[in-house]
Amino acid sequence: MVRARFEGLEALVEAYALEEGRLVFLSLVGPREAVRGILAAWAKGESLSLYTPRGLKRAWSGWGRKTFATTRLEGGLHHGIGRHVGYYFAREEDSRAERLWASRAAEVPIPEAVWGAVREEIALEAYRVVALARPNPWSVRRRIQESFREGGQGEAS
């Protein structure tokens, strides 16, 4: 069980994703005040404490465009999701959808032959969510060129 804390507020973490210590996705469940307060602090760029089975992680929201929303659940609890714009988030892995998103984000079709290497480069540390950072278009193009040089395996599929 993972928990998020900020200045006396605490909520259960349903899912999160980190990019080099920067919290880019956060899904919380708990009392209304805690969920809203933690997400509001995150949106303002405050540092949060995530208590995981492996210990404490300090996470901050950093720069960039963020969105968050909360909704009421049965039993008086609330659910909230905060996310940085420009990333890929999903509940389950879906290689086809991930590769399509990354191809659009990089503005170049990513062949299946190089997708594994590209995905490894853009996959984020995540708990109960699939999270990918926007690929670097130059790095993707370099991988495609290398794949063609190594045997012509880079055809788009």
Short mmCIF file of C-alpha atoms in Angstrom, two decimals:
data_model
loop_
_atom_site.label_atom_id
_atom_site.label_comp_id
_atom_site.label_asym_id
_atom_site.label_seq_id
_atom_site.Cartn_x
_atom_site.Cartn_y
_atom_site.Cartn_z
CA MET A 1 0.00 0.00 0.00
CA VAL A 2 1.35 3.40 -1.01
CA ARG A 3 0.33 6.65 0.70
CA ALA A 4 0.86 10.29 -0.22
CA ARG A 5 1.35 12.99 2.39
CA PHE A 6 1.54 16.75 2.33
CA GLU A 7 1.52 18.93 5.48
CA GLY A 8 -0.70 16.67 7.59
CA LEU A 9 -2.91 15.50 4.71
CA GLU A 10 -2.77 11.83 3.73
CA ALA A 11 -4.45 9.74 1.01
CA LEU A 12 -3.98 6.30 -0.50
CA VAL A 13 -2.15 6.25 -3.80
CA GLU A 14 -3.87 4.21 -6.46
CA ALA A 15 -1.13 4.86 -9.04
CA TYR A 16 1.81 7.17 -9.73
CA ALA A 17 4.54 7.79 -12.28
CA LEU A 18 7.88 9.52 -11.81
CA GLU A 19 10.34 10.99 -14.26
CA GLU A 20 13.67 11.53 -12.51
CA GLY A 21 11.96 12.32 -9.19
CA ARG A 22 9.32 14.52 -10.81
CA LEU A 23 5.79 13.29 -10.18
CA VAL A 24 4.03 13.34 -13.56
CA PHE A 25 0.96 11.24 -12.65
CA LEU A 26 -0.86 10.77 -9.37
CA SER A 27 -4.11 8.93 -8.62
CA LEU A 28 -5.41 9.26 -5.05
CA VAL A 29 -8.30 7.93 -2.94
CA GLY A 30 -9.25 9.31 0.45
CA PRO A 31 -11.12 12.03 2.30
CA ARG A 32 -12.15 14.98 0.13
CA GLU A 33 -9.91 17.49 1.91
CA ALA A 34 -6.86 15.24 1.66
CA VAL A 35 -7.31 14.38 -2.02
CA ARG A 36 -7.99 17.97 -3.04
CA GLY A 37 -5.28 19.40 -0.80
CA ILE A 38 -2.58 17.02 -1.99
CA LEU A 39 -3.48 17.52 -5.66
CA ALA A 40 -3.61 21.30 -5.23
CA ALA A 41 -0.15 21.27 -3.62
CA TRP A 42 1.12 19.06 -6.45
CA ALA A 43 -0.36 21.43 -9.06
CA LYS A 44 1.43 24.38 -7.40
CA GLY A 45 4.78 22.57 -7.60
CA GLU A 46 5.11 21.49 -3.97
CA SER A 47 7.08 18.43 -2.94
CA LEU A 48 5.03 15.44 -1.73
CA SER A 49 6.03 12.44 0.35
CA LEU A 50 5.18 9.03 -1.07
CA TYR A 51 5.38 6.19 1.43
CA THR A 52 5.96 2.94 -0.45
CA PRO A 53 6.67 -0.58 0.86
CA ARG A 54 10.33 0.16 0.01
CA GLY A 55 10.37 3.38 2.02
CA LEU A 56 9.94 7.11 1.60
CA LYS A 57 10.17 8.78 -1.82
CA ARG A 58 10.22 12.54 -2.16
CA ALA A 59 8.45 13.63 -5.32
CA TRP A 60 7.82 17.07 -6.76
CA SER A 61 5.60 18.20 -9.60
CA GLY A 62 8.06 20.57 -11.22
CA TRP A 63 7.33 22.69 -14.25
CA GLY A 64 4.95 22.12 -17.15
CA ARG A 65 1.23 22.09 -17.78
CA LYS A 66 -0.75 20.01 -15.32
CA THR A 67 -4.38 19.05 -14.94
CA PHE A 68 -6.25 17.44 -12.10
CA ALA A 69 -9.81 16.48 -11.27
CA THR A 70 -11.60 14.88 -8.34
CA THR A 71 -14.84 12.96 -8.05
CA ARG A 72 -16.91 11.65 -5.16
CA LEU A 73 -17.08 7.92 -4.52
CA GLU A 74 -19.53 5.94 -2.42
CA GLY A 75 -18.93 6.02 1.30
CA GLY A 76 -17.81 9.64 1.40
CA LEU A 77 -14.42 9.01 -0.19
CA HIS A 78 -13.04 10.96 -3.13
CA HIS A 79 -10.86 9.96 -6.08
CA GLY A 80 -8.50 12.39 -7.75
CA ILE A 81 -6.14 12.23 -10.69
CA GLY A 82 -3.39 14.68 -11.51
CA ARG A 83 -1.27 14.46 -14.61
CA HIS A 84 1.30 16.41 -16.55
CA VAL A 85 0.22 17.12 -20.13
CA GLY A 86 2.32 15.55 -22.92
CA TYR A 87 2.83 12.07 -21.47
CA TYR A 88 1.19 8.72 -22.21
CA PHE A 89 -0.71 7.08 -19.35
CA ALA A 90 -2.75 3.87 -19.43
CA ARG A 91 -3.93 1.19 -17.03
CA GLU A 92 -2.43 -1.69 -19.03
CA GLU A 93 0.33 -2.18 -21.57
CA ASP A 94 -0.80 -2.02 -25.19
CA SER A 95 2.18 -2.08 -27.54
CA ARG A 96 0.17 -0.94 -30.55
CA ALA A 97 -1.43 2.06 -28.79
CA GLU A 98 1.86 3.01 -27.12
CA ARG A 99 3.78 2.89 -30.40
CA LEU A 100 1.08 4.91 -32.18
CA TRP A 101 1.18 7.59 -29.46
CA ALA A 102 5.00 7.69 -29.51
CA SER A 103 5.03 7.92 -33.33
CA ARG A 104 2.67 10.89 -33.22
CA ALA A 105 4.61 12.53 -30.38
CA ALA A 106 7.93 12.10 -32.23
CA GLU A 107 6.34 13.05 -35.56
CA VAL A 108 7.92 10.03 -37.24
CA PRO A 109 6.48 6.50 -37.69
CA ILE A 110 8.29 4.17 -35.32
CA PRO A 111 8.86 0.73 -36.88
CA GLU A 112 8.06 -2.30 -34.78
CA ALA A 113 11.69 -3.43 -35.15
CA VAL A 114 12.97 -0.46 -33.09
CA TRP A 115 9.95 0.00 -30.81
CA GLY A 116 11.44 -2.08 -27.97
CA ALA A 117 14.55 0.09 -27.75
CA VAL A 118 12.55 3.32 -28.02
CA ARG A 119 10.07 2.16 -25.38
CA GLU A 120 12.86 1.25 -23.00
CA GLU A 121 14.23 4.79 -23.40
CA ILE A 122 10.91 6.53 -22.69
CA ALA A 123 9.36 4.23 -20.04
CA LEU A 124 8.98 5.92 -16.67
CA GLU A 125 9.16 4.58 -13.13
CA ALA A 126 5.54 3.75 -12.40
CA TYR A 127 3.28 2.10 -9.86
CA ARG A 128 0.05 0.55 -11.22
CA VAL A 129 0.09 2.69 -14.38
CA VAL A 130 1.87 2.51 -17.74
CA ALA A 131 3.68 5.82 -18.25
CA LEU A 132 5.77 6.99 -21.18
CA ALA A 133 7.61 10.26 -21.72
CA ARG A 134 7.56 12.03 -25.06
CA PRO A 135 10.27 10.46 -27.25
CA ASN A 136 13.14 12.54 -28.58
CA PRO A 137 12.54 12.70 -32.36
CA TRP A 138 16.29 12.77 -33.13
CA SER A 139 16.92 9.71 -31.01
CA VAL A 140 14.07 7.86 -32.73
CA ARG A 141 15.40 8.76 -36.19
CA ARG A 142 18.90 7.64 -35.17
CA ARG A 143 17.54 4.26 -34.01
CA ILE A 144 15.62 3.81 -37.26
CA GLN A 145 18.73 4.61 -39.33
CA GLU A 146 20.80 2.17 -37.27
CA SER A 147 18.19 -0.52 -37.78
CA PHE A 148 18.28 -0.02 -41.57
CA ARG A 149 22.09 -0.17 -41.56
CA GLU A 150 22.06 -3.40 -39.53
CA GLY A 151 19.91 -5.27 -41.98
CA GLY A 152 16.92 -3.39 -43.25
CA GLN A 153 14.65 -4.41 -40.40
CA GLY A 154 13.24 -0.90 -39.91
CA GLU A 155 10.29 -1.00 -42.31
CA ALA A 156 7.16 0.56 -40.87
CA SER A 157 4.42 -1.89 -40.03
#
